[in-house]
Amino acid sequence: MKLSRMNGLRASAIGALVVSGALVLSACGSDNNSGTPANGDKTSAAASNIKCDGAKGQLLAAGSSAQKNAMDLWVKNFQAACSGVEVNYQAIGSGGGITKFNQGQVAFAGSDSALKDEEVAESAKICKTGKGINLPMVGGPIAIGYKLDGVDNLVLDASTIAKIFNTDIKKWNDPAIAKLNPGVKLPDTNIQAFHRSDESGTTQNLGKYLSTAAPADWKHDPKTKSWPAPGGQAANGSSGVATAVKDAEGSIGYFELSYATANKISTVKVNTGASAPVEATAENASKAIAAAKVKGTGSDMALSLDYATKAEGAYPLILVTYEIACDKGNKAETLPTLKAFLNYTVSEEGQKVLSEAGYAPLPADIATKVREIVPTLS
């Protein structure tokens, strides 16, 4: 009886292991086959509403690293819904993306700033019967991240941010910073300011903000995508700057909010002149982006942002990432996939996942206009 009972127990244990193993293998198989998380709920729900509309093969794209985390989610959901489709997005910076687009190497580019007139003119060589247009797709705050032991609540304004990145303020206990942070014990630590080494729309948007909100302290060209100020240390891409800030005591840098969240980096609250300093959040960025005006014409949806807003709760240091594509003259072999993918990213489902990743969805009226334009691409 004892031996029989022991054999029974062993059999039960082995059975449990087999079931457990099957569940683990099933979960692993699910991850490998569909690219969805183990629970699969959000991705499957998002993917269920995606229309593939003839999408097939590989779609190449490149550009803004600020939107990389959003693009990763979009690509994952789109590929889960559309069998046999591969969307390959390289986060090489806005400048690099525009260069690749105008060389005909990618179907679309991501840029944190709208095309310049000369870039539009150059795009006509690739688009042939048309030109490159700006389609706003994702918004969000540019966080000013820092690492300073003992300081987890830091307030700066446009003037102090400009002076820090211009190396005019060199110590964390500088009187200008202390004035904005009464009661905070600021250390006598050297400031290590990090900026982008690559051409970046994030750099350009920071420059536009500082030129608008602190013109006396930031006299550099606000249109440049290259870092214009002296001194500081350089790192490649938003991820590179975020990693540098995370690793260096006394550091400060700028990057899209999701990089701060992912790396658990403290972010600056901005004194805009409103009743209280404003935190870098998707919701607060949305309040500022909602005031944007369309300055593009026809199918071009380039926006004019209000970097000097003092509206309550509106975070002024914002960017909007555009997907840049030909209005006419897109390659026939990639056009169905291009349209299907962009139709998804600007859809209600595609915009909804942005909030979950720390981005700001497009204002409803802007999103509606983009939804009308994407199906007309040819």
PDB file of N, CA and C in Angstrom, residues 128 142 146 255 281 369:
ATOM      1  N   LYS A 128       8.324  62.468 -57.113  1.00  0.00           N
ATOM      2  CA  LYS A 128       8.131  62.633 -58.564  1.00  0.00           C
ATOM      3  C   LYS A 128       6.839  63.363 -58.910  1.00  0.00           C
ATOM      4  N   ILE A 142       8.915  67.088 -23.760  1.00  0.00           N
ATOM      5  CA  ILE A 142      10.353  66.867 -23.673  1.00  0.00           C
ATOM      6  C   ILE A 142      10.708  67.053 -22.203  1.00  0.00           C
ATOM      7  N   TYR A 146      17.243  64.771 -14.628  1.00  0.00           N
ATOM      8  CA  TYR A 146      18.455  65.081 -13.865  1.00  0.00           C
ATOM      9  C   TYR A 146      18.735  63.990 -12.840  1.00  0.00           C
ATOM     10  N   PHE A 255      15.079  64.683 -23.085  1.00  0.00           N
ATOM     11  CA  PHE A 255      14.623  63.536 -23.865  1.00  0.00           C
ATOM     12  C   PHE A 255      13.125  63.384 -23.689  1.00  0.00           C
ATOM     13  N   THR A 281       4.119  65.752 -17.916  1.00  0.00           N
ATOM     14  CA  THR A 281       3.231  64.598 -18.038  1.00  0.00           C
ATOM     15  C   THR A 281       2.544  64.663 -19.400  1.00  0.00           C
ATOM     16  N   LYS A 369      -8.320  65.398 -39.084  1.00  0.00           N
ATOM     17  CA  LYS A 369      -7.810  65.856 -40.382  1.00  0.00           C
ATOM     18  C   LYS A 369      -6.788  64.881 -40.954  1.00  0.00           C
TER      19      LYS A 369
END
